[in-house]
Amino acid sequence: MAWFNNWLTDFCDTFSKCFIKDDRYMLLVDGIGVTIKVSLFAVVLGVLIGLLIALCNLSKNKVLRLIGGIYTDVIRGTPSVTQLMIIYFVIFAKVHWYKWIIAAIAFGINSGAYVSEIIRAGILSIDRGQTEAGRSLGLSGYQTMVHIVIPQAVKNIFPALCNEFIVLIKETAIVGYVGLVDIQKAGDYIKSNTFEAFMPLIGTAIIYYVLIKILTLALGRVESKLRESEVR
C-alpha cells in the first residue's frame, strides 16, 4: 500500500500544481467559453453558407454552379489551419474585431463547404415527385424548395449535420495559432508554466470528451423527436 499512498500523494500534488495553484483552472474555464462561442457562431454561419452553396450547386445557372463548385473545391482542398491564418492575418488584418469572431468566421467558411455537400445530398434524396406535386399545386420553384423539399431534407441530413458540428468543435483546437486561448491553448499554457505534460493534456482531453458527449446526447434526443414526428 505504500506505493499507492506515494502515487496518490504525487497525483494530488501535481493536480494542485496544475489546476489549483494561481487559479490555473480558470484558464480552462475561460477556454471552454471561447470554444463554445467560436463553435456555435461557426456552425450557424456554416449552415447558412452551406445552404446557399448547395442551392448554387443545384442551380440550372452555369455561373452559380461554377461559383459553388470553385468554393467547395478550394475550401475542401486546403487545410483549415491555413484558411484560419489567411482570414485572420490577411483578409481581416486591419479589421479590429474580437479574435473569436474572426476565428468563427474562418471556421464557418470552412464548415460551409462540407455542409453544402450534406445539404445537396439531402435535397437530392427527396423524391422528384415531391417537387412535381408542389409545382402542380401552383407553387413556384422557390416555394416548392422552401416549403416542401427542404423541410423533408432536414430530417435526412440532421445526423450528418450533428456530426459536422462535433467535428467542428474539435477543429477549433487550432485557434491558438491566432492567439485565442481556447481549451487546448489553456492546457498548453498550464503545461509550459508547470513543466507537467500528463495532467494538463489529460485534463484537456477529458473536457473535450465531456463537451462532445453532452452535445451528442442532446442532439440524439432532438433527432429522436424528429423521428417520432415523422412516424406520426
PDB file of N, CA, C and O in Angstrom, residues 50-125:
ATOM      1  N   GLY A  50     -23.574  26.920 -46.256  1.00  0.00           N
ATOM      2  CA  GLY A  50     -23.769  25.607 -46.866  1.00  0.00           C
ATOM      3  C   GLY A  50     -25.059  25.531 -47.658  1.00  0.00           C
ATOM      4  O   GLY A  50     -25.092  24.967 -48.762  1.00  0.00           O
ATOM      5  N   LEU A  51     -26.139  26.099 -47.112  1.00  0.00           N
ATOM      6  CA  LEU A  51     -27.423  26.092 -47.818  1.00  0.00           C
ATOM      7  C   LEU A  51     -27.320  26.900 -49.104  1.00  0.00           C
ATOM      8  O   LEU A  51     -27.785  26.461 -50.165  1.00  0.00           O
ATOM      9  N   LEU A  52     -26.683  28.076 -49.017  1.00  0.00           N
ATOM     10  CA  LEU A  52     -26.532  28.931 -50.196  1.00  0.00           C
ATOM     11  C   LEU A  52     -25.702  28.241 -51.288  1.00  0.00           C
ATOM     12  O   LEU A  52     -26.082  28.231 -52.467  1.00  0.00           O
ATOM     13  N   ILE A  53     -24.578  27.641 -50.872  1.00  0.00           N
ATOM     14  CA  ILE A  53     -23.708  26.962 -51.851  1.00  0.00           C
ATOM     15  C   ILE A  53     -24.389  25.725 -52.417  1.00  0.00           C
ATOM     16  O   ILE A  53     -24.242  25.411 -53.611  1.00  0.00           O
ATOM     17  N   ALA A  54     -25.145  25.013 -51.596  1.00  0.00           N
ATOM     18  CA  ALA A  54     -25.866  23.828 -52.084  1.00  0.00           C
ATOM     19  C   ALA A  54     -26.871  24.216 -53.157  1.00  0.00           C
ATOM     20  O   ALA A  54     -26.994  23.535 -54.184  1.00  0.00           O
ATOM     21  N   LEU A  55     -27.585  25.321 -52.934  1.00  0.00           N
ATOM     22  CA  LEU A  55     -28.542  25.791 -53.929  1.00  0.00           C
ATOM     23  C   LEU A  55     -27.832  26.231 -55.206  1.00  0.00           C
ATOM     24  O   LEU A  55     -28.348  26.044 -56.310  1.00  0.00           O
ATOM     25  N   CYS A  56     -26.643  26.822 -55.048  1.00  0.00           N
ATOM     26  CA  CYS A  56     -25.847  27.193 -56.225  1.00  0.00           C
ATOM     27  C   CYS A  56     -25.458  25.952 -57.018  1.00  0.00           C
ATOM     28  O   CYS A  56     -25.541  25.929 -58.255  1.00  0.00           O
ATOM     29  N   ASN A  57     -25.012  24.917 -56.309  1.00  0.00           N
ATOM     30  CA  ASN A  57     -24.578  23.689 -56.977  1.00  0.00           C
ATOM     31  C   ASN A  57     -25.736  22.944 -57.651  1.00  0.00           C
ATOM     32  O   ASN A  57     -25.524  22.187 -58.605  1.00  0.00           O
ATOM     33  N   LEU A  58     -26.948  23.170 -57.146  1.00  0.00           N
ATOM     34  CA  LEU A  58     -28.117  22.513 -57.725  1.00  0.00           C
ATOM     35  C   LEU A  58     -28.814  23.380 -58.769  1.00  0.00           C
ATOM     36  O   LEU A  58     -29.764  22.933 -59.418  1.00  0.00           O
ATOM     37  N   SER A  59     -28.348  24.613 -58.903  1.00  0.00           N
ATOM     38  CA  SER A  59     -28.976  25.549 -59.827  1.00  0.00           C
ATOM     39  C   SER A  59     -28.745  25.149 -61.284  1.00  0.00           C
ATOM     40  O   SER A  59     -27.747  24.504 -61.631  1.00  0.00           O
ATOM     41  N   LYS A  60     -29.669  25.572 -62.145  1.00  0.00           N
ATOM     42  CA  LYS A  60     -29.512  25.349 -63.574  1.00  0.00           C
ATOM     43  C   LYS A  60     -28.626  26.426 -64.207  1.00  0.00           C
ATOM     44  O   LYS A  60     -28.230  26.298 -65.367  1.00  0.00           O
ATOM     45  N   ASN A  61     -28.339  27.460 -63.408  1.00  0.00           N
ATOM     46  CA  ASN A  61     -27.491  28.548 -63.888  1.00  0.00           C
ATOM     47  C   ASN A  61     -26.022  28.125 -63.843  1.00  0.00           C
ATOM     48  O   ASN A  61     -25.503  27.767 -62.782  1.00  0.00           O
ATOM     49  N   LYS A  62     -25.350  28.165 -64.980  1.00  0.00           N
ATOM     50  CA  LYS A  62     -23.965  27.700 -65.050  1.00  0.00           C
ATOM     51  C   LYS A  62     -23.024  28.534 -64.194  1.00  0.00           C
ATOM     52  O   LYS A  62     -22.072  28.004 -63.600  1.00  0.00           O
ATOM     53  N   VAL A  63     -23.279  29.835 -64.131  1.00  0.00           N
ATOM     54  CA  VAL A  63     -22.413  30.726 -63.336  1.00  0.00           C
ATOM     55  C   VAL A  63     -22.513  30.380 -61.855  1.00  0.00           C
ATOM     56  O   VAL A  63     -21.496  30.297 -61.155  1.00  0.00           O
ATOM     57  N   LEU A  64     -23.743  30.178 -61.380  1.00  0.00           N
ATOM     58  CA  LEU A  64     -23.936  29.822 -59.973  1.00  0.00           C
ATOM     59  C   LEU A  64     -23.293  28.470 -59.663  1.00  0.00           C
ATOM     60  O   LEU A  64     -22.671  28.299 -58.614  1.00  0.00           O
ATOM     61  N   ARG A  65     -23.447  27.509 -60.561  1.00  0.00           N
ATOM     62  CA  ARG A  65     -22.821  26.195 -60.357  1.00  0.00           C
ATOM     63  C   ARG A  65     -21.300  26.313 -60.341  1.00  0.00           C
ATOM     64  O   ARG A  65     -20.628  25.628 -59.572  1.00  0.00           O
ATOM     65  N   LEU A  66     -20.761  27.185 -61.181  1.00  0.00           N
ATOM     66  CA  LEU A  66     -19.311  27.396 -61.215  1.00  0.00           C
ATOM     67  C   LEU A  66     -18.824  27.992 -59.902  1.00  0.00           C
ATOM     68  O   LEU A  66     -17.813  27.542 -59.334  1.00  0.00           O
ATOM     69  N   ILE A  67     -19.554  28.997 -59.398  1.00  0.00           N
ATOM     70  CA  ILE A  67     -19.186  29.631 -58.124  1.00  0.00           C
ATOM     71  C   ILE A  67     -19.225  28.611 -56.993  1.00  0.00           C
ATOM     72  O   ILE A  67     -18.300  28.514 -56.181  1.00  0.00           O
ATOM     73  N   GLY A  68     -20.319  27.844 -56.931  1.00  0.00           N
ATOM     74  CA  GLY A  68     -20.453  26.835 -55.885  1.00  0.00           C
ATOM     75  C   GLY A  68     -19.386  25.764 -55.973  1.00  0.00           C
ATOM     76  O   GLY A  68     -18.830  25.337 -54.959  1.00  0.00           O
ATOM     77  N   GLY A  69     -19.080  25.350 -57.191  1.00  0.00           N
ATOM     78  CA  GLY A  69     -18.065  24.312 -57.384  1.00  0.00           C
ATOM     79  C   GLY A  69     -16.674  24.775 -56.992  1.00  0.00           C
ATOM     80  O   GLY A  69     -15.921  24.032 -56.350  1.00  0.00           O
ATOM     81  N   ILE A  70     -16.314  26.011 -57.375  1.00  0.00           N
ATOM     82  CA  ILE A  70     -14.998  26.555 -57.022  1.00  0.00           C
ATOM     83  C   ILE A  70     -14.862  26.701 -55.515  1.00  0.00           C
ATOM     84  O   ILE A  70     -13.841  26.331 -54.925  1.00  0.00           O
ATOM     85  N   TYR A  71     -15.905  27.239 -54.881  1.00  0.00           N
ATOM     86  CA  TYR A  71     -15.875  27.421 -53.418  1.00  0.00           C
ATOM     87  C   TYR A  71     -15.665  26.081 -52.710  1.00  0.00           C
ATOM     88  O   TYR A  71     -14.785  25.949 -51.851  1.00  0.00           O
ATOM     89  N   THR A  72     -16.480  25.111 -53.072  1.00  0.00           N
ATOM     90  CA  THR A  72     -16.394  23.801 -52.430  1.00  0.00           C
ATOM     91  C   THR A  72     -15.035  23.155 -52.662  1.00  0.00           C
ATOM     92  O   THR A  72     -14.431  22.597 -51.741  1.00  0.00           O
ATOM     93  N   ASP A  73     -14.542  23.257 -53.886  1.00  0.00           N
ATOM     94  CA  ASP A  73     -13.270  22.622 -54.243  1.00  0.00           C
ATOM     95  C   ASP A  73     -12.102  23.256 -53.503  1.00  0.00           C
ATOM     96  O   ASP A  73     -11.242  22.548 -52.965  1.00  0.00           O
ATOM     97  N   VAL A  74     -12.070  24.589 -53.449  1.00  0.00           N
ATOM     98  CA  VAL A  74     -10.956  25.290 -52.802  1.00  0.00           C
ATOM     99  C   VAL A  74     -10.963  25.068 -51.297  1.00  0.00           C
ATOM    100  O   VAL A  74      -9.922  24.761 -50.689  1.00  0.00           O
ATOM    101  N   ILE A  75     -12.111  25.212 -50.661  1.00  0.00           N
ATOM    102  CA  ILE A  75     -12.193  25.087 -49.204  1.00  0.00           C
ATOM    103  C   ILE A  75     -11.901  23.656 -48.756  1.00  0.00           C
ATOM    104  O   ILE A  75     -11.165  23.433 -47.781  1.00  0.00           O
ATOM    105  N   ARG A  76     -12.437  22.687 -49.471  1.00  0.00           N
ATOM    106  CA  ARG A  76     -12.205  21.288 -49.094  1.00  0.00           C
ATOM    107  C   ARG A  76     -10.794  20.831 -49.450  1.00  0.00           C
ATOM    108  O   ARG A  76     -10.319  19.836 -48.914  1.00  0.00           O
ATOM    109  N   GLY A  77     -10.135  21.553 -50.339  1.00  0.00           N
ATOM    110  CA  GLY A  77      -8.815  21.137 -50.782  1.00  0.00           C
ATOM    111  C   GLY A  77      -7.659  21.805 -50.074  1.00  0.00           C
ATOM    112  O   GLY A  77      -6.493  21.531 -50.395  1.00  0.00           O
ATOM    113  N   THR A  78      -7.949  22.661 -49.088  1.00  0.00           N
ATOM    114  CA  THR A  78      -6.889  23.338 -48.332  1.00  0.00           C
ATOM    115  C   THR A  78      -7.089  23.113 -46.834  1.00  0.00           C
ATOM    116  O   THR A  78      -8.229  22.989 -46.376  1.00  0.00           O
ATOM    117  N   PRO A  79      -6.003  23.068 -46.049  1.00  0.00           N
ATOM    118  CA  PRO A  79      -6.112  22.818 -44.604  1.00  0.00           C
ATOM    119  C   PRO A  79      -6.848  23.945 -43.882  1.00  0.00           C
ATOM    120  O   PRO A  79      -6.695  25.127 -44.222  1.00  0.00           O
ATOM    121  N   SER A  80      -7.633  23.578 -42.887  1.00  0.00           N
ATOM    122  CA  SER A  80      -8.391  24.576 -42.123  1.00  0.00           C
ATOM    123  C   SER A  80      -7.473  25.548 -41.385  1.00  0.00           C
ATOM    124  O   SER A  80      -7.807  26.726 -41.238  1.00  0.00           O
ATOM    125  N   VAL A  81      -6.310  25.075 -40.933  1.00  0.00           N
ATOM    126  CA  VAL A  81      -5.396  25.974 -40.217  1.00  0.00           C
ATOM    127  C   VAL A  81      -4.846  27.033 -41.164  1.00  0.00           C
ATOM    128  O   VAL A  81      -4.659  28.196 -40.779  1.00  0.00           O
ATOM    129  N   THR A  82      -4.604  26.669 -42.426  1.00  0.00           N
ATOM    130  CA  THR A  82      -4.141  27.636 -43.417  1.00  0.00           C
ATOM    131  C   THR A  82      -5.224  28.662 -43.708  1.00  0.00           C
ATOM    132  O   THR A  82      -4.957  29.870 -43.808  1.00  0.00           O
ATOM    133  N   GLN A  83      -6.469  28.198 -43.835  1.00  0.00           N
ATOM    134  CA  GLN A  83      -7.588  29.115 -44.058  1.00  0.00           C
ATOM    135  C   GLN A  83      -7.745  30.077 -42.888  1.00  0.00           C
ATOM    136  O   GLN A  83      -7.971  31.279 -43.085  1.00  0.00           O
ATOM    137  N   LEU A  84      -7.612  29.552 -41.673  1.00  0.00           N
ATOM    138  CA  LEU A  84      -7.731  30.392 -40.477  1.00  0.00           C
ATOM    139  C   LEU A  84      -6.691  31.502 -40.489  1.00  0.00           C
ATOM    140  O   LEU A  84      -7.005  32.673 -40.225  1.00  0.00           O
ATOM    141  N   MET A  85      -5.462  31.165 -40.808  1.00  0.00           N
ATOM    142  CA  MET A  85      -4.382  32.146 -40.778  1.00  0.00           C
ATOM    143  C   MET A  85      -4.503  33.160 -41.920  1.00  0.00           C
ATOM    144  O   MET A  85      -4.201  34.343 -41.747  1.00  0.00           O
ATOM    145  N   ILE A  86      -4.972  32.714 -43.080  1.00  0.00           N
ATOM    146  CA  ILE A  86      -5.195  33.654 -44.190  1.00  0.00           C
ATOM    147  C   ILE A  86      -6.292  34.646 -43.836  1.00  0.00           C
ATOM    148  O   ILE A  86      -6.150  35.861 -44.043  1.00  0.00           O
ATOM    149  N   ILE A  87      -7.383  34.145 -43.299  1.00  0.00           N
ATOM    150  CA  ILE A  87      -8.502  35.022 -42.952  1.00  0.00           C
ATOM    151  C   ILE A  87      -8.132  35.983 -41.826  1.00  0.00           C
ATOM    152  O   ILE A  87      -8.488  37.167 -41.857  1.00  0.00           O
ATOM    153  N   TYR A  88      -7.362  35.487 -40.845  1.00  0.00           N
ATOM    154  CA  TYR A  88      -7.014  36.329 -39.703  1.00  0.00           C
ATOM    155  C   TYR A  88      -5.900  37.328 -40.030  1.00  0.00           C
ATOM    156  O   TYR A  88      -6.011  38.526 -39.743  1.00  0.00           O
ATOM    157  N   PHE A  89      -4.819  36.839 -40.625  1.00  0.00           N
ATOM    158  CA  PHE A  89      -3.640  37.674 -40.831  1.00  0.00           C
ATOM    159  C   PHE A  89      -3.635  38.434 -42.161  1.00  0.00           C
ATOM    160  O   PHE A  89      -2.823  39.345 -42.346  1.00  0.00           O
ATOM    161  N   VAL A  90      -4.513  38.051 -43.096  1.00  0.00           N
ATOM    162  CA  VAL A  90      -4.527  38.715 -44.404  1.00  0.00           C
ATOM    163  C   VAL A  90      -5.843  39.461 -44.630  1.00  0.00           C
ATOM    164  O   VAL A  90      -5.870  40.690 -44.721  1.00  0.00           O
ATOM    165  N   ILE A  91      -6.943  38.704 -44.691  1.00  0.00           N
ATOM    166  CA  ILE A  91      -8.232  39.315 -45.034  1.00  0.00           C
ATOM    167  C   ILE A  91      -8.723  40.278 -43.951  1.00  0.00           C
ATOM    168  O   ILE A  91      -9.174  41.386 -44.248  1.00  0.00           O
ATOM    169  N   PHE A  92      -8.630  39.855 -42.681  1.00  0.00           N
ATOM    170  CA  PHE A  92      -9.111  40.695 -41.580  1.00  0.00           C
ATOM    171  C   PHE A  92      -7.969  41.345 -40.802  1.00  0.00           C
ATOM    172  O   PHE A  92      -8.148  41.719 -39.638  1.00  0.00           O
ATOM    173  N   ALA A  93      -6.820  41.498 -41.440  1.00  0.00           N
ATOM    174  CA  ALA A  93      -5.637  42.021 -40.746  1.00  0.00           C
ATOM    175  C   ALA A  93      -5.857  43.421 -40.187  1.00  0.00           C
ATOM    176  O   ALA A  93      -5.353  43.767 -39.113  1.00  0.00           O
ATOM    177  N   LYS A  94      -6.617  44.246 -40.908  1.00  0.00           N
ATOM    178  CA  LYS A  94      -6.817  45.634 -40.489  1.00  0.00           C
ATOM    179  C   LYS A  94      -8.202  45.884 -39.901  1.00  0.00           C
ATOM    180  O   LYS A  94      -8.603  47.020 -39.687  1.00  0.00           O
ATOM    181  N   VAL A  95      -8.919  44.789 -39.654  1.00  0.00           N
ATOM    182  CA  VAL A  95     -10.260  44.898 -39.062  1.00  0.00           C
ATOM    183  C   VAL A  95     -10.154  44.647 -37.564  1.00  0.00           C
ATOM    184  O   VAL A  95      -9.658  43.607 -37.133  1.00  0.00           O
ATOM    185  N   HIS A  96     -10.603  45.594 -36.768  1.00  0.00           N
ATOM    186  CA  HIS A  96     -10.459  45.495 -35.312  1.00  0.00           C
ATOM    187  C   HIS A  96     -11.696  44.846 -34.678  1.00  0.00           C
ATOM    188  O   HIS A  96     -12.471  45.484 -33.972  1.00  0.00           O
ATOM    189  N   TRP A  97     -11.854  43.570 -34.962  1.00  0.00           N
ATOM    190  CA  TRP A  97     -12.921  42.791 -34.349  1.00  0.00           C
ATOM    191  C   TRP A  97     -12.326  41.881 -33.283  1.00  0.00           C
ATOM    192  O   TRP A  97     -11.121  41.693 -33.215  1.00  0.00           O
ATOM    193  N   TYR A  98     -13.205  41.327 -32.455  1.00  0.00           N
ATOM    194  CA  TYR A  98     -12.742  40.344 -31.480  1.00  0.00           C
ATOM    195  C   TYR A  98     -12.151  39.144 -32.212  1.00  0.00           C
ATOM    196  O   TYR A  98     -12.660  38.721 -33.251  1.00  0.00           O
ATOM    197  N   LYS A  99     -11.092  38.612 -31.642  1.00  0.00           N
ATOM    198  CA  LYS A  99     -10.419  37.482 -32.293  1.00  0.00           C
ATOM    199  C   LYS A  99     -11.351  36.300 -32.487  1.00  0.00           C
ATOM    200  O   LYS A  99     -11.292  35.613 -33.514  1.00  0.00           O
ATOM    201  N   TRP A 100     -12.199  36.044 -31.504  1.00  0.00           N
ATOM    202  CA  TRP A 100     -13.055  34.866 -31.595  1.00  0.00           C
ATOM    203  C   TRP A 100     -14.069  34.999 -32.731  1.00  0.00           C
ATOM    204  O   TRP A 100     -14.461  33.994 -33.341  1.00  0.00           O
ATOM    205  N   ILE A 101     -14.488  36.231 -33.038  1.00  0.00           N
ATOM    206  CA  ILE A 101     -15.431  36.427 -34.134  1.00  0.00           C
ATOM    207  C   ILE A 101     -14.769  36.113 -35.474  1.00  0.00           C
ATOM    208  O   ILE A 101     -15.342  35.422 -36.323  1.00  0.00           O
ATOM    209  N   ILE A 102     -13.532  36.597 -35.650  1.00  0.00           N
ATOM    210  CA  ILE A 102     -12.804  36.326 -36.896  1.00  0.00           C
ATOM    211  C   ILE A 102     -12.541  34.827 -37.035  1.00  0.00           C
ATOM    212  O   ILE A 102     -12.672  34.251 -38.120  1.00  0.00           O
ATOM    213  N   ALA A 103     -12.164  34.192 -35.923  1.00  0.00           N
ATOM    214  CA  ALA A 103     -11.927  32.746 -35.956  1.00  0.00           C
ATOM    215  C   ALA A 103     -13.207  31.995 -36.304  1.00  0.00           C
ATOM    216  O   ALA A 103     -13.191  31.034 -37.086  1.00  0.00           O
ATOM    217  N   ALA A 104     -14.331  32.439 -35.734  1.00  0.00           N
ATOM    218  CA  ALA A 104     -15.612  31.790 -36.017  1.00  0.00           C
ATOM    219  C   ALA A 104     -15.991  31.943 -37.487  1.00  0.00           C
ATOM    220  O   ALA A 104     -16.534  31.016 -38.097  1.00  0.00           O
ATOM    221  N   ILE A 105     -15.705  33.116 -38.069  1.00  0.00           N
ATOM    222  CA  ILE A 105     -15.979  33.323 -39.492  1.00  0.00           C
ATOM    223  C   ILE A 105     -15.148  32.357 -40.327  1.00  0.00           C
ATOM    224  O   ILE A 105     -15.646  31.756 -41.295  1.00  0.00           O
ATOM    225  N   ALA A 106     -13.876  32.200 -39.953  1.00  0.00           N
ATOM    226  CA  ALA A 106     -12.995  31.284 -40.688  1.00  0.00           C
ATOM    227  C   ALA A 106     -13.528  29.851 -40.636  1.00  0.00           C
ATOM    228  O   ALA A 106     -13.585  29.155 -41.660  1.00  0.00           O
ATOM    229  N   PHE A 107     -13.931  29.409 -39.456  1.00  0.00           N
ATOM    230  CA  PHE A 107     -14.446  28.045 -39.318  1.00  0.00           C
ATOM    231  C   PHE A 107     -15.810  27.898 -39.981  1.00  0.00           C
ATOM    232  O   PHE A 107     -16.149  26.829 -40.497  1.00  0.00           O
ATOM    233  N   GLY A 108     -16.609  28.980 -39.958  1.00  0.00           N
ATOM    234  CA  GLY A 108     -17.901  28.943 -40.631  1.00  0.00           C
ATOM    235  C   GLY A 108     -17.744  28.781 -42.133  1.00  0.00           C
ATOM    236  O   GLY A 108     -18.472  28.011 -42.775  1.00  0.00           O
ATOM    237  N   ILE A 109     -16.776  29.509 -42.700  1.00  0.00           N
ATOM    238  CA  ILE A 109     -16.495  29.390 -44.130  1.00  0.00           C
ATOM    239  C   ILE A 109     -16.017  27.983 -44.462  1.00  0.00           C
ATOM    240  O   ILE A 109     -16.421  27.385 -45.465  1.00  0.00           O
ATOM    241  N   ASN A 110     -15.156  27.448 -43.614  1.00  0.00           N
ATOM    242  CA  ASN A 110     -14.658  26.086 -43.821  1.00  0.00           C
ATOM    243  C   ASN A 110     -15.786  25.067 -43.723  1.00  0.00           C
ATOM    244  O   ASN A 110     -15.936  24.187 -44.576  1.00  0.00           O
ATOM    245  N   SER A 111     -16.598  25.195 -42.691  1.00  0.00           N
ATOM    246  CA  SER A 111     -17.684  24.243 -42.477  1.00  0.00           C
ATOM    247  C   SER A 111     -18.726  24.322 -43.584  1.00  0.00           C
ATOM    248  O   SER A 111     -19.328  23.312 -43.954  1.00  0.00           O
ATOM    249  N   GLY A 112     -18.921  25.534 -44.138  1.00  0.00           N
ATOM    250  CA  GLY A 112     -19.929  25.715 -45.176  1.00  0.00           C
ATOM    251  C   GLY A 112     -19.716  24.821 -46.380  1.00  0.00           C
ATOM    252  O   GLY A 112     -20.681  24.345 -46.998  1.00  0.00           O
ATOM    253  N   ALA A 113     -18.453  24.565 -46.727  1.00  0.00           N
ATOM    254  CA  ALA A 113     -18.168  23.716 -47.879  1.00  0.00           C
ATOM    255  C   ALA A 113     -18.638  22.283 -47.630  1.00  0.00           C
ATOM    256  O   ALA A 113     -19.173  21.628 -48.540  1.00  0.00           O
ATOM    257  N   TYR A 114     -18.442  21.787 -46.429  1.00  0.00           N
ATOM    258  CA  TYR A 114     -18.849  20.419 -46.099  1.00  0.00           C
ATOM    259  C   TYR A 114     -20.363  20.329 -45.896  1.00  0.00           C
ATOM    260  O   TYR A 114     -21.000  19.358 -46.310  1.00  0.00           O
ATOM    261  N   VAL A 115     -20.925  21.362 -45.263  1.00  0.00           N
ATOM    262  CA  VAL A 115     -22.370  21.381 -45.049  1.00  0.00           C
ATOM    263  C   VAL A 115     -23.108  21.453 -46.384  1.00  0.00           C
ATOM    264  O   VAL A 115     -24.175  20.847 -46.546  1.00  0.00           O
ATOM    265  N   SER A 116     -22.537  22.182 -47.346  1.00  0.00           N
ATOM    266  CA  SER A 116     -23.189  22.301 -48.655  1.00  0.00           C
ATOM    267  C   SER A 116     -23.363  20.937 -49.316  1.00  0.00           C
ATOM    268  O   SER A 116     -24.401  20.656 -49.932  1.00  0.00           O
ATOM    269  N   GLU A 117     -22.357  20.079 -49.184  1.00  0.00           N
ATOM    270  CA  GLU A 117     -22.454  18.743 -49.765  1.00  0.00           C
ATOM    271  C   GLU A 117     -23.462  17.881 -49.016  1.00  0.00           C
ATOM    272  O   GLU A 117     -24.165  17.066 -49.618  1.00  0.00           O
ATOM    273  N   ILE A 118     -23.546  18.083 -47.701  1.00  0.00           N
ATOM    274  CA  ILE A 118     -24.536  17.349 -46.905  1.00  0.00           C
ATOM    275  C   ILE A 118     -25.942  17.757 -47.322  1.00  0.00           C
ATOM    276  O   ILE A 118     -26.828  16.919 -47.531  1.00  0.00           O
ATOM    277  N   ILE A 119     -26.159  19.079 -47.436  1.00  0.00           N
ATOM    278  CA  ILE A 119     -27.480  19.586 -47.822  1.00  0.00           C
ATOM    279  C   ILE A 119     -27.825  19.181 -49.249  1.00  0.00           C
ATOM    280  O   ILE A 119     -28.959  18.784 -49.541  1.00  0.00           O
ATOM    281  N   ARG A 120     -26.854  19.265 -50.147  1.00  0.00           N
ATOM    282  CA  ARG A 120     -27.091  18.890 -51.543  1.00  0.00           C
ATOM    283  C   ARG A 120     -27.525  17.422 -51.640  1.00  0.00           C
ATOM    284  O   ARG A 120     -28.476  17.095 -52.343  1.00  0.00           O
ATOM    285  N   ALA A 121     -26.821  16.564 -50.899  1.00  0.00           N
ATOM    286  CA  ALA A 121     -27.179  15.146 -50.907  1.00  0.00           C
ATOM    287  C   ALA A 121     -28.569  14.933 -50.306  1.00  0.00           C
ATOM    288  O   ALA A 121     -29.343  14.086 -50.786  1.00  0.00           O
ATOM    289  N   GLY A 122     -28.893  15.700 -49.258  1.00  0.00           N
ATOM    290  CA  GLY A 122     -30.210  15.573 -48.635  1.00  0.00           C
ATOM    291  C   GLY A 122     -31.329  15.998 -49.562  1.00  0.00           C
ATOM    292  O   GLY A 122     -32.383  15.338 -49.630  1.00  0.00           O
ATOM    293  N   ILE A 123     -31.111  17.092 -50.301  1.00  0.00           N
ATOM    294  CA  ILE A 123     -32.128  17.562 -51.241  1.00  0.00           C
ATOM    295  C   ILE A 123     -32.315  16.560 -52.376  1.00  0.00           C
ATOM    296  O   ILE A 123     -33.445  16.269 -52.795  1.00  0.00           O
ATOM    297  N   LEU A 124     -31.211  16.017 -52.876  1.00  0.00           N
ATOM    298  CA  LEU A 124     -31.292  15.050 -53.969  1.00  0.00           C
ATOM    299  C   LEU A 124     -31.948  13.735 -53.535  1.00  0.00           C
ATOM    300  O   LEU A 124     -32.431  12.971 -54.376  1.00  0.00           O
ATOM    301  N   SER A 125     -31.939  13.486 -52.208  1.00  0.00           N
ATOM    302  CA  SER A 125     -32.546  12.248 -51.711  1.00  0.00           C
ATOM    303  C   SER A 125     -34.075  12.310 -51.699  1.00  0.00           C
ATOM    304  O   SER A 125     -34.735  11.272 -51.565  1.00  0.00           O
TER     305      SER A 125
END
